[in-house]
Amino acid sequence: TATRWEPETLAAALAHERMHIQRGDPLVLWLARLAVVIHWMNPLAWRGLGLWRRSQEGACDDAVLQSGADAQTYAEALLTVARHIGGRSSTPRLGVGMAGKGDLSNRLKAILDGEGRTRPLSRRVAVWIGVFGGAATLTVGSLGSPMEDPSKGDEGMVLAPIEGPSS
């Protein structure tokens, strides 16, 4: 459990999770997952969520490093946490998101190369955001018109009077 971790590992894990809270990631993640629930059949929704999660983890890693954490120590802490949640330890998987299996090797490379991952929005991510936003807009737009009352059939339609040719 986390109570057995070295002080450096515990400090790194807490700093990382604190960054998620400061950035408002839990609320945004909840909203993103809600969007995926609504658009469960759309692979772009799932892809967008995955890209956002990787970006979120990278941003928190960068923030921890920019706050003065040593890159080598932080990378070792990340590996320690990953070992604990990947093995037969009693650490609950849902309780430690810092070192999920998803993109661990890329995260470690980014941490150790010293360049970090925080950068302006890439074209690729911007395109995915645009596609996902467009899909959401089209879906909401296709839900129906407020001018129609489906319970009344054709009688519920609001029609403008048709004027014939003037004589």
Coordinates of C-alpha atoms in Angstrom, one line a residue:
T1 CA 0.0 0.0 0.0
A2 CA 1.0 3.7 -0.3
T3 CA 1.9 3.7 3.4
R4 CA 4.9 1.5 2.6
W5 CA 6.2 3.7 -0.2
E6 CA 9.4 5.7 0.1
P7 CA 8.8 9.3 1.0
E8 CA 10.0 10.5 -2.5
T9 CA 7.5 8.1 -4.2
L10 CA 4.6 9.2 -2.0
A11 CA 5.5 12.9 -2.5
A12 CA 5.6 12.5 -6.3
A13 CA 2.3 10.6 -6.4
L14 CA 0.6 13.3 -4.2
A15 CA 2.1 16.1 -6.3
H16 CA 0.8 14.5 -9.5
E17 CA -2.7 13.9 -8.1
R18 CA -2.8 17.4 -6.6
M19 CA -2.1 18.8 -10.1
H20 CA -5.2 16.9 -11.4
I21 CA -7.3 18.6 -8.8
Q22 CA -5.8 22.1 -9.4
R23 CA -6.5 21.7 -13.2
G24 CA -10.1 20.6 -12.6
D25 CA -9.4 17.2 -14.3
P26 CA -11.9 15.2 -12.3
L27 CA -14.9 17.3 -13.4
V28 CA -13.7 17.4 -17.0
L29 CA -13.1 13.7 -17.0
W30 CA -16.7 13.2 -15.7
L31 CA -18.1 15.3 -18.5
A32 CA -15.9 13.6 -21.1
R33 CA -17.1 10.2 -19.9
L34 CA -20.7 11.4 -20.0
A35 CA -20.2 12.5 -23.6
V36 CA -18.8 9.0 -24.4
V37 CA -21.9 7.4 -22.7
I38 CA -24.1 9.5 -24.9
H39 CA -22.0 8.8 -28.0
W40 CA -21.0 5.2 -27.1
M41 CA -21.4 4.0 -30.7
N42 CA -19.1 6.6 -32.1
P43 CA -15.5 5.5 -32.2
L44 CA -14.4 9.1 -32.4
A45 CA -15.8 9.7 -28.9
W46 CA -13.7 6.9 -27.5
R47 CA -10.6 8.0 -29.4
G48 CA -11.1 11.6 -28.2
L49 CA -11.3 10.4 -24.6
G50 CA -8.1 8.4 -24.9
L51 CA -6.2 11.3 -26.5
W52 CA -7.4 13.7 -23.8
R53 CA -6.4 11.2 -21.0
R54 CA -2.9 10.9 -22.4
S55 CA -2.6 14.7 -22.7
Q56 CA -3.9 15.1 -19.2
E57 CA -1.4 12.8 -17.7
G58 CA 1.5 14.4 -19.6
A59 CA 0.4 17.9 -18.5
C60 CA 0.4 16.8 -14.8
D61 CA 3.8 15.1 -15.2
D62 CA 5.2 18.3 -16.7
A63 CA 3.7 20.4 -13.9
V64 CA 5.3 18.2 -11.2
L65 CA 8.7 18.5 -13.0
Q66 CA 8.3 22.3 -13.4
S67 CA 7.6 22.5 -9.7
G68 CA 11.2 21.3 -9.0
A69 CA 10.9 17.5 -8.9
D70 CA 14.0 15.6 -10.1
A71 CA 13.1 13.8 -13.4
Q72 CA 15.0 10.6 -12.4
T73 CA 13.4 10.4 -9.0
Y74 CA 9.9 11.1 -10.5
A75 CA 10.3 8.5 -13.2
E76 CA 11.4 5.9 -10.5
A77 CA 8.4 6.9 -8.4
L78 CA 6.1 6.4 -11.5
L79 CA 7.6 2.9 -12.0
T80 CA 7.2 2.0 -8.3
V81 CA 3.5 3.0 -8.4
A82 CA 3.0 1.1 -11.7
R83 CA 4.6 -2.0 -10.1
H84 CA 2.3 -1.8 -7.1
I85 CA -0.9 -1.4 -9.1
G86 CA 0.2 -4.0 -11.7
G87 CA 1.1 -6.7 -9.3
R88 CA -0.7 -8.6 -6.6
S89 CA -0.6 -5.7 -4.1
S90 CA -3.6 -4.5 -2.2
T91 CA -3.4 -1.1 -3.8
P92 CA -6.8 -0.4 -5.4
R93 CA -6.4 0.1 -9.2
L94 CA -9.0 2.8 -9.3
G95 CA -7.4 4.7 -6.5
V96 CA -4.1 5.4 -8.3
G97 CA -4.4 6.8 -11.7
M98 CA -0.8 8.2 -11.7
A99 CA 0.7 5.1 -13.3
G100 CA -1.9 3.4 -15.4
K101 CA -0.6 1.0 -17.9
G102 CA -1.9 2.9 -21.0
D103 CA 1.0 5.1 -22.0
L104 CA 3.7 4.5 -19.3
S105 CA 6.7 4.0 -21.6
N106 CA 6.0 7.2 -23.6
R107 CA 5.4 9.1 -20.3
L108 CA 8.8 7.8 -18.9
K109 CA 10.6 8.9 -22.1
A110 CA 9.0 12.3 -22.0
I111 CA 10.0 12.7 -18.3
L112 CA 13.6 11.6 -18.8
D113 CA 14.3 13.4 -22.0
G114 CA 14.0 16.7 -20.2
E115 CA 11.9 18.4 -22.8
G116 CA 8.5 17.7 -21.3
R117 CA 5.3 17.3 -23.1
T118 CA 3.4 20.5 -22.5
R119 CA 3.2 22.4 -25.8
P120 CA 0.6 24.2 -27.8
L121 CA -2.3 22.2 -29.1
S122 CA -1.2 20.0 -32.0
R123 CA -3.0 19.9 -35.3
R124 CA -3.8 16.3 -34.7
V125 CA -5.5 16.9 -31.3
A126 CA -7.2 20.0 -32.7
V127 CA -8.6 17.9 -35.6
W128 CA -9.9 15.3 -33.2
I129 CA -11.5 18.0 -31.0
G130 CA -13.2 19.5 -34.1
V131 CA -14.4 16.1 -35.4
F132 CA -15.8 15.2 -31.9
G133 CA -17.4 18.6 -31.5
G134 CA -18.9 18.4 -35.0
A135 CA -20.3 14.9 -34.3
A136 CA -21.8 16.1 -31.1
T137 CA -23.4 19.1 -32.8
L138 CA -24.8 17.0 -35.6
T139 CA -26.3 14.5 -33.1
V140 CA -27.9 17.2 -31.0
G141 CA -29.2 19.0 -34.1
S142 CA -30.8 15.8 -35.4
L143 CA -32.9 15.3 -32.2
G144 CA -35.8 17.2 -33.7
S145 CA -37.4 20.5 -34.1
P146 CA -39.3 22.3 -31.4
M147 CA -41.9 23.2 -34.0
E148 CA -43.1 19.6 -34.2
D149 CA -45.2 17.6 -31.7
P150 CA -44.6 13.9 -32.6
S151 CA -47.6 12.8 -30.5
K152 CA -50.0 14.5 -32.8
G153 CA -48.6 13.1 -36.1
D154 CA -49.0 15.5 -39.0
E155 CA -51.6 17.5 -37.1
G156 CA -48.8 18.8 -34.8
M157 CA -46.9 20.5 -37.6
V158 CA -47.0 24.2 -37.7
L159 CA -47.6 25.2 -41.3
A160 CA -47.7 28.6 -42.9
P161 CA -50.8 29.3 -45.0
I162 CA -50.4 28.8 -48.7
E163 CA -51.7 31.6 -50.8
G164 CA -52.9 30.8 -54.3
P165 CA -52.4 32.9 -57.4
S166 CA -54.1 36.3 -57.2
S167 CA -56.9 36.9 -59.6

